[in-house]
CSV table of C-alpha atoms in Angstrom, one decimal:
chain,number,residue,atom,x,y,z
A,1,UNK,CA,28.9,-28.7,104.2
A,2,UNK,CA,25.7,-30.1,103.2
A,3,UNK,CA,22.8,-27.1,102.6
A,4,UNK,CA,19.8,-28.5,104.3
A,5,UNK,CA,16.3,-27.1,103.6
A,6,UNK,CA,14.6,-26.2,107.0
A,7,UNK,CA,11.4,-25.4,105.3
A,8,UNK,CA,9.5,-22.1,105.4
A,9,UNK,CA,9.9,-19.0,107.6
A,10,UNK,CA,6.8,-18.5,109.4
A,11,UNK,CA,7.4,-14.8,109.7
A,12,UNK,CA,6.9,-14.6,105.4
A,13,UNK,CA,3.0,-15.2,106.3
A,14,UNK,CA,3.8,-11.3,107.7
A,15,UNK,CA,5.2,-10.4,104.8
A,16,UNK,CA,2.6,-11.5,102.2
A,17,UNK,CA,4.8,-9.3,99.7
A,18,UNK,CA,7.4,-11.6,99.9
A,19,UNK,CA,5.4,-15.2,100.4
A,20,UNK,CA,4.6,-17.5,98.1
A,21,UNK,CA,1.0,-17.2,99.1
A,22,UNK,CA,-1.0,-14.0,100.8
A,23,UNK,CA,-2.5,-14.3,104.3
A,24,UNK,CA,-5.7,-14.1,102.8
A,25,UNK,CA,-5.2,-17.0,100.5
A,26,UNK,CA,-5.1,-19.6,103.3
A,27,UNK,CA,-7.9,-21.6,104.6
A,28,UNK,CA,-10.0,-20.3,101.6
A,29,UNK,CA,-13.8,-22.2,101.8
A,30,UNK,CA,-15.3,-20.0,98.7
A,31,UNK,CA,-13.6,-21.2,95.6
A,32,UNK,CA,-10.2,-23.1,94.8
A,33,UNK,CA,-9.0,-26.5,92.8
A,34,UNK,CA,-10.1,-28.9,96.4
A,35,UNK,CA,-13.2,-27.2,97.0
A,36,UNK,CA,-15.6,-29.5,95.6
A,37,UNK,CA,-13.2,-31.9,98.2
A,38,UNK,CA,-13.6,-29.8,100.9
A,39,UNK,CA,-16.9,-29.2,101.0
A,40,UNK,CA,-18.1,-32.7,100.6
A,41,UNK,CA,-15.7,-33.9,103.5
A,42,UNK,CA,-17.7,-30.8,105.6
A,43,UNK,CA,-21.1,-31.5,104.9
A,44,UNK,CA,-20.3,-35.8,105.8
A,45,UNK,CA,-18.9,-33.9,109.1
A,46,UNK,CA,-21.6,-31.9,109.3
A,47,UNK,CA,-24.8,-33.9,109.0
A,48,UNK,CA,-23.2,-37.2,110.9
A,49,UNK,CA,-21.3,-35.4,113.9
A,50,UNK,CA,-24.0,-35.4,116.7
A,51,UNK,CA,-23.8,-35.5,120.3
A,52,UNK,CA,-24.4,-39.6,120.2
A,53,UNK,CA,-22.2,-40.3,117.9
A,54,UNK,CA,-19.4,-38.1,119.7
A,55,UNK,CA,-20.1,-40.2,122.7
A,56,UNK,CA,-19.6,-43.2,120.8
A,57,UNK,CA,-16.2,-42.5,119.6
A,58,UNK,CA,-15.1,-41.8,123.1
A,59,UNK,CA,-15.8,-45.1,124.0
A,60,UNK,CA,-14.1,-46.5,120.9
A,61,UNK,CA,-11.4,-44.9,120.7
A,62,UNK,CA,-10.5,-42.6,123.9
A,63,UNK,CA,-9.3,-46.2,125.9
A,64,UNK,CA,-6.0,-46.5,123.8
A,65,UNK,CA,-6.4,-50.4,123.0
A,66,UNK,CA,-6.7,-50.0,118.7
A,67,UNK,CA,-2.9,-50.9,118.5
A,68,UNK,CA,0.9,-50.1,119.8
A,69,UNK,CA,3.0,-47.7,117.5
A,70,UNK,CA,6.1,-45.2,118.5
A,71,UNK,CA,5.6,-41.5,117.6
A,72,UNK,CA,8.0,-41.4,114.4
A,73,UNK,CA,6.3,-44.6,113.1
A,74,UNK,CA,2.9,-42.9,113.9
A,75,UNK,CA,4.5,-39.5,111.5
A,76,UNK,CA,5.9,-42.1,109.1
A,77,UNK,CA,2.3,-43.5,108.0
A,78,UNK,CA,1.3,-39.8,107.5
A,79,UNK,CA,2.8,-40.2,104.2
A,80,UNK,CA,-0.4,-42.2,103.3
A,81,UNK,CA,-2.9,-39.3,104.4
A,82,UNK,CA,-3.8,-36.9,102.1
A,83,UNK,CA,-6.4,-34.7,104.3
A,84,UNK,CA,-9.5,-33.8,102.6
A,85,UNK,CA,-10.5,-31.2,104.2
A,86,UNK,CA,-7.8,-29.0,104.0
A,87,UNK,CA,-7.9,-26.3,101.0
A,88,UNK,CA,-4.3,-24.9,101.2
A,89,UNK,CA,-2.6,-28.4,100.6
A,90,UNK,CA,-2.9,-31.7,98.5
A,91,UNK,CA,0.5,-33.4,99.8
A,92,UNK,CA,1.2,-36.0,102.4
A,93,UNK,CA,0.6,-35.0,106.1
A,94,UNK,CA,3.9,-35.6,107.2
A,95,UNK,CA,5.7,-32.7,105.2
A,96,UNK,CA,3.2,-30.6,107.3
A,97,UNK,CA,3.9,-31.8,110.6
A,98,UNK,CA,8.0,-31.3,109.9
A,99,UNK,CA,7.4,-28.0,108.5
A,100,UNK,CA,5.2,-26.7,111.5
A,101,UNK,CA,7.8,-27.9,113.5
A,102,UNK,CA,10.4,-26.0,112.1
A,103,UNK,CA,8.7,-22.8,112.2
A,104,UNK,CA,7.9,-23.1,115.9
A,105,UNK,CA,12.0,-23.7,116.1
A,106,UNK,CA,13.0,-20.8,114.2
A,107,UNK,CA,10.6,-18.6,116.9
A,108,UNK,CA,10.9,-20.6,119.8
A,109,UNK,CA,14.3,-22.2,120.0
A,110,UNK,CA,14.2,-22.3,123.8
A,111,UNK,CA,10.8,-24.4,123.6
A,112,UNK,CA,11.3,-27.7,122.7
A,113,UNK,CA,8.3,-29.0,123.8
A,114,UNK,CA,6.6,-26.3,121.4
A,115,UNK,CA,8.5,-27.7,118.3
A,116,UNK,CA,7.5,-31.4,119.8
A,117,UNK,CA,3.8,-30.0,119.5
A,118,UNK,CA,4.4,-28.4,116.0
A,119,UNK,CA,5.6,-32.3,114.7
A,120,UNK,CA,3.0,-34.6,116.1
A,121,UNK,CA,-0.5,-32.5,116.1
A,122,UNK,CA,-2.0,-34.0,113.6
A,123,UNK,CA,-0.7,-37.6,114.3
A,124,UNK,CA,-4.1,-38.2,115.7
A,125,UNK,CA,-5.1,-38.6,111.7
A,126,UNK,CA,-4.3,-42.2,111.8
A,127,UNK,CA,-7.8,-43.3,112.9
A,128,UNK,CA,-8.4,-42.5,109.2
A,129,UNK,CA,-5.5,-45.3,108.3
A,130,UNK,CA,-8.0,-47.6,110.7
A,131,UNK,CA,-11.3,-47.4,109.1
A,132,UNK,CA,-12.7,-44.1,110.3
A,133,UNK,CA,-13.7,-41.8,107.8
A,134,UNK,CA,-12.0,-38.7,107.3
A,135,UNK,CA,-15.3,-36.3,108.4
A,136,UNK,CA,-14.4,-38.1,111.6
A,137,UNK,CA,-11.1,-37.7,112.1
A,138,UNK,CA,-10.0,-33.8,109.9
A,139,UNK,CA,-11.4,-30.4,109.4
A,140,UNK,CA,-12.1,-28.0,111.9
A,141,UNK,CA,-14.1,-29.1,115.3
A,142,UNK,CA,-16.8,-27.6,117.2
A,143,UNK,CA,-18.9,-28.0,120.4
A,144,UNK,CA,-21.9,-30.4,120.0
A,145,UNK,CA,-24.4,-30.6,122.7
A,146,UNK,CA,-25.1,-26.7,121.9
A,147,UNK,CA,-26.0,-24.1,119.8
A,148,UNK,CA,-23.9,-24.4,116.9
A,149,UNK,CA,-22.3,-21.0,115.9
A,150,UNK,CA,-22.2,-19.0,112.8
A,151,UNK,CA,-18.7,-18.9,112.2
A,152,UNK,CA,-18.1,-22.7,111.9
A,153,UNK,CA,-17.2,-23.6,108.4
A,154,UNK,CA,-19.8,-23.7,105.6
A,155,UNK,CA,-22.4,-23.1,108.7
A,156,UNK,CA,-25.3,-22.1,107.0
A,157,UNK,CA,-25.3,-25.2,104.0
A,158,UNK,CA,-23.9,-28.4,105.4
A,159,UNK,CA,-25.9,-29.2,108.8
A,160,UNK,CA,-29.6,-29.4,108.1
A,161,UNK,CA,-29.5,-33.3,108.1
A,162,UNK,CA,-27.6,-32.9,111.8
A,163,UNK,CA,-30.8,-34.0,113.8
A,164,UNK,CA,-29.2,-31.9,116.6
A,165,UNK,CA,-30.2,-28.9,115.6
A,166,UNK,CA,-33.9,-29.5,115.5
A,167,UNK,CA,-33.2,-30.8,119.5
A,168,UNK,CA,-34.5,-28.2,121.7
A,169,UNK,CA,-32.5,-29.7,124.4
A,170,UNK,CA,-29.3,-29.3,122.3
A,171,UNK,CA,-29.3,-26.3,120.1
A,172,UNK,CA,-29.8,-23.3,122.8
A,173,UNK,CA,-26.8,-21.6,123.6
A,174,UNK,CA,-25.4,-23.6,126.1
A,175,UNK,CA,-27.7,-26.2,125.5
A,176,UNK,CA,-26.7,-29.3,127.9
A,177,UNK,CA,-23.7,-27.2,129.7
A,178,UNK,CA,-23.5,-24.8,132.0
A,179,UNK,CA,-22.0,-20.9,131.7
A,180,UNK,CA,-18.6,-20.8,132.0
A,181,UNK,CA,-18.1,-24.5,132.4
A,182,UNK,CA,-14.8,-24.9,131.0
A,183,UNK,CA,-13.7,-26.6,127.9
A,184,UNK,CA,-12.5,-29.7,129.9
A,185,UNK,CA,-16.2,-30.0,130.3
A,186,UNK,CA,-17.4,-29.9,126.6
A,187,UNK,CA,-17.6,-32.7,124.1
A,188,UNK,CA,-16.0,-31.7,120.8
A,189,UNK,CA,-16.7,-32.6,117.3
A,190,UNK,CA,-14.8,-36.0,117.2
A,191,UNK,CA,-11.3,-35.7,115.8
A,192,UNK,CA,-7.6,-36.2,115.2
A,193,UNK,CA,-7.2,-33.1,118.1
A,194,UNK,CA,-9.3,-35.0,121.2
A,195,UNK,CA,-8.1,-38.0,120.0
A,196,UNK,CA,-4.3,-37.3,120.2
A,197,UNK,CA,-5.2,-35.0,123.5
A,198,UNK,CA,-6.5,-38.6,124.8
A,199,UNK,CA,-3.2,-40.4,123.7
A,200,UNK,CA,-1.3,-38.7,125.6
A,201,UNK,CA,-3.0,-38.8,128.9
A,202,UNK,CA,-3.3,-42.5,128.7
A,203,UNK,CA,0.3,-42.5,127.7
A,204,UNK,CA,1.3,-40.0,130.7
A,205,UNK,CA,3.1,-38.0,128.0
A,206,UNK,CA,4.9,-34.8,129.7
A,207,UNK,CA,4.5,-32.4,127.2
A,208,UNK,CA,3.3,-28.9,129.1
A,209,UNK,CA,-0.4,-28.1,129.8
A,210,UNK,CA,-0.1,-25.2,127.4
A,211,UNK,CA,1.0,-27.9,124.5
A,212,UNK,CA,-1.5,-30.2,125.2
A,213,UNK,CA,-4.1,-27.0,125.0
A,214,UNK,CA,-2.7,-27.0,121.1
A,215,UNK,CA,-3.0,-30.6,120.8
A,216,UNK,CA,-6.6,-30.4,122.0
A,217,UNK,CA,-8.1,-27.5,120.4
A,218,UNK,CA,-5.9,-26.2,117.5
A,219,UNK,CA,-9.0,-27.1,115.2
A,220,UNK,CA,-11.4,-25.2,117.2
A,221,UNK,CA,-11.1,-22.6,114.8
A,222,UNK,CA,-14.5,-20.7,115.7
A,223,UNK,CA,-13.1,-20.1,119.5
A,224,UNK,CA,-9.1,-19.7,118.6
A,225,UNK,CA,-9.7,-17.6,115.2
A,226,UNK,CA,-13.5,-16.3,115.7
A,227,UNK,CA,-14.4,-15.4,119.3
A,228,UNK,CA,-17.2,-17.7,119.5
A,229,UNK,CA,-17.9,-20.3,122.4
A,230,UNK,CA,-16.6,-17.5,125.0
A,231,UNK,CA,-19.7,-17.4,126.4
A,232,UNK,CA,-18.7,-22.0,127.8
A,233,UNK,CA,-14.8,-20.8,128.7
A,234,UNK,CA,-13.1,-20.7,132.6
A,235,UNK,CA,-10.5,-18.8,133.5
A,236,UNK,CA,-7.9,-21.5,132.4
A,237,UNK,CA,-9.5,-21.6,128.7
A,238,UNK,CA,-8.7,-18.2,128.7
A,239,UNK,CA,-5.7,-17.8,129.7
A,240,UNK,CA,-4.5,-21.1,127.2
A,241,UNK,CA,-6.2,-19.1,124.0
A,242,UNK,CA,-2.8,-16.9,123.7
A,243,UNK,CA,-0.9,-20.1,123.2
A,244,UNK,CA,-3.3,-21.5,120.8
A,245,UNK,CA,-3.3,-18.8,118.8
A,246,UNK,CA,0.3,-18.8,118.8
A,247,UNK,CA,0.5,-22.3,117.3
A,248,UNK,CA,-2.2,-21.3,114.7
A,249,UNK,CA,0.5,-18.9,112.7
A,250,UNK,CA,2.8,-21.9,112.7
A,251,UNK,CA,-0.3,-24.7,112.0
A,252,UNK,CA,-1.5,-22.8,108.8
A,253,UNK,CA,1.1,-20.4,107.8
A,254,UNK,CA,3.8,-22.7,107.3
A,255,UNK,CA,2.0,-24.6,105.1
A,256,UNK,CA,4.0,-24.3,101.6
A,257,UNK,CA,5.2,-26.9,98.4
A,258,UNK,CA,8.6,-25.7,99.5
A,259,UNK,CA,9.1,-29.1,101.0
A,260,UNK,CA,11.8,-29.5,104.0
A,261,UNK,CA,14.3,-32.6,104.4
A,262,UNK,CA,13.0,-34.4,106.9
A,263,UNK,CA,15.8,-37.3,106.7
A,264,UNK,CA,17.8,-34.5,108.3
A,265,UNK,CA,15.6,-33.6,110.6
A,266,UNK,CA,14.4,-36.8,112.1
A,267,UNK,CA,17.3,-37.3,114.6
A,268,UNK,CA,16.9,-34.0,116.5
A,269,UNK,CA,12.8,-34.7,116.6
A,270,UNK,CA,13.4,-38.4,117.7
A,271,UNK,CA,15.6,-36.6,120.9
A,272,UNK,CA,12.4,-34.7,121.7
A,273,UNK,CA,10.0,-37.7,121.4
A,274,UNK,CA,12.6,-39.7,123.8
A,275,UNK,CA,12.2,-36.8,126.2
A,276,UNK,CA,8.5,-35.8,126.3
A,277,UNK,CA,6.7,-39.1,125.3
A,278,UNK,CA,9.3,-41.8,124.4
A,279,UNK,CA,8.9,-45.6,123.1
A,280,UNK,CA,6.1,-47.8,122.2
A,281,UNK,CA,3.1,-45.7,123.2
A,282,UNK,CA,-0.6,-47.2,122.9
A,283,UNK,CA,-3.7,-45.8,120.7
């Protein structure tokens, strides 16, 4: 019988004794081999990501009518994105998306549509195969239209060229929104997350309100991971963070150069796209 790598064991990022890397090695913005890569994608992201141009990229992109592509084909061109804002890894997206996957499956084995999540979240990165740039399509996301929060990445160095935050109208703390208006009702830092979120509602996808919660907001690091942005949640925001936050221990702590098989994997993933979003889909 053929031994087959299945990546990871998301459970090690418990254990930091017994991981190849400690908790509080991941998602390090201080210091590190990419940082000079890192920050430089942040500060594009930062300075350029305003409340017009956010807009904009709705209408470009949020209509599904760049080009017709199956999910697996979608994963297979991750193999050409490298994303540059991400300090943990410096290897091809896919291996990400098939070792996220197989975390969730180890946990959840009664979820497929979790493990379907786990594969395609970041499949949303192929704008940056289509002439966006990657500030505009990786890295965490964050509200515009408001105040923008201390705990977003490299906040206090990387947005005094955004002309937002000189706008009285739009750096307040709720700024152009009203309290408790729900994150359905907020426009997000453009990104692979709204952008695949968008995908599948034009495609009718059936993946589970709670997925497409992941899907949309897994980014949103300063709401899932830092308690900001409470202040614009609804009830349904907050009763969805639990199952964000349960996707974030598979999204970043499976992350590893401990590479899985994916050949091996691809047939049991390709059921679960035939099931939850299957064929030629439009983006």
């Amino acid at each position: 019988m053929r031994v087959v790598n299945l990546g990871p064991d998301p459970s090690l990022a418990y254990r930091p004794d017994s991981h190849e890397k400690d908790k509080s090695e991941f998602r390090n913005f201080e210091s590190g081999a990419l940082f000079d890569r890192v920050f430089n994608t942040y500060k594009l992201m930062h300075t350029y990501q305003t409340l017009d141009f956010v807009k904009q990229k709705h209408l470009e992109w949020a209509n599904c009518n760049h080009f017709s592509m199956s999910m697996m084909e979608n994963i297979d061109c991750l193999d050409e994105l490298v994303d540059e804002s991400d300090p943990d890894v410096d290897f091809p997206n896919s291996f990400h998306a098939f070792q996220t996957a197989e975390g969730i499956r180890k946990e959840h084995p009664d979820k497929d549509w979790f493990q379907l999540v786990g594969l395609i979240h970041d499949i949303g990165k192929i704008m940056a195969l289509y002439g966006e740039p990657q500030w505009a399509v990786v890295g965490d996301t964050f509200p515009v239209g408001c105040k923008f929060q201390n705990s977003i990445v490299f906040r206090n160095s990387t947005f005094e060229g955004n002309p937002d935050g000189k706008n009285p109208a739009l750096n307040t703390e709720f700024g152009i929104y009203e309290p408790k208006c729900g994150l359905d009702n907020i426009l997000m830092s453009w990104g692979h997350d709204e952008y695949l979120y968008r995908v599948m509602k034009f495609n009718k996808c059936t993946i589970p309100e709670e997925g497409l919660y992941m899907i949309r907001f897994h980014s949103f690091y300063p709401w899932h991971s830092n308690g900001d942005y409470m202040h614009l949640c609804n009830e349904k925001d907050l009763q969805m963070l639990p199952w964000v936050k349960e996707f974030n221990k598979f999204d970043l702590y499976t992350k590893s150069t401990e590479l899985p098989d994916v050949g091996s994997l691809r047939p049991y993933y390709q059921s679960l796209i035939d099931k939850y979003c299957p064929g030629i889909l439009r983006w």
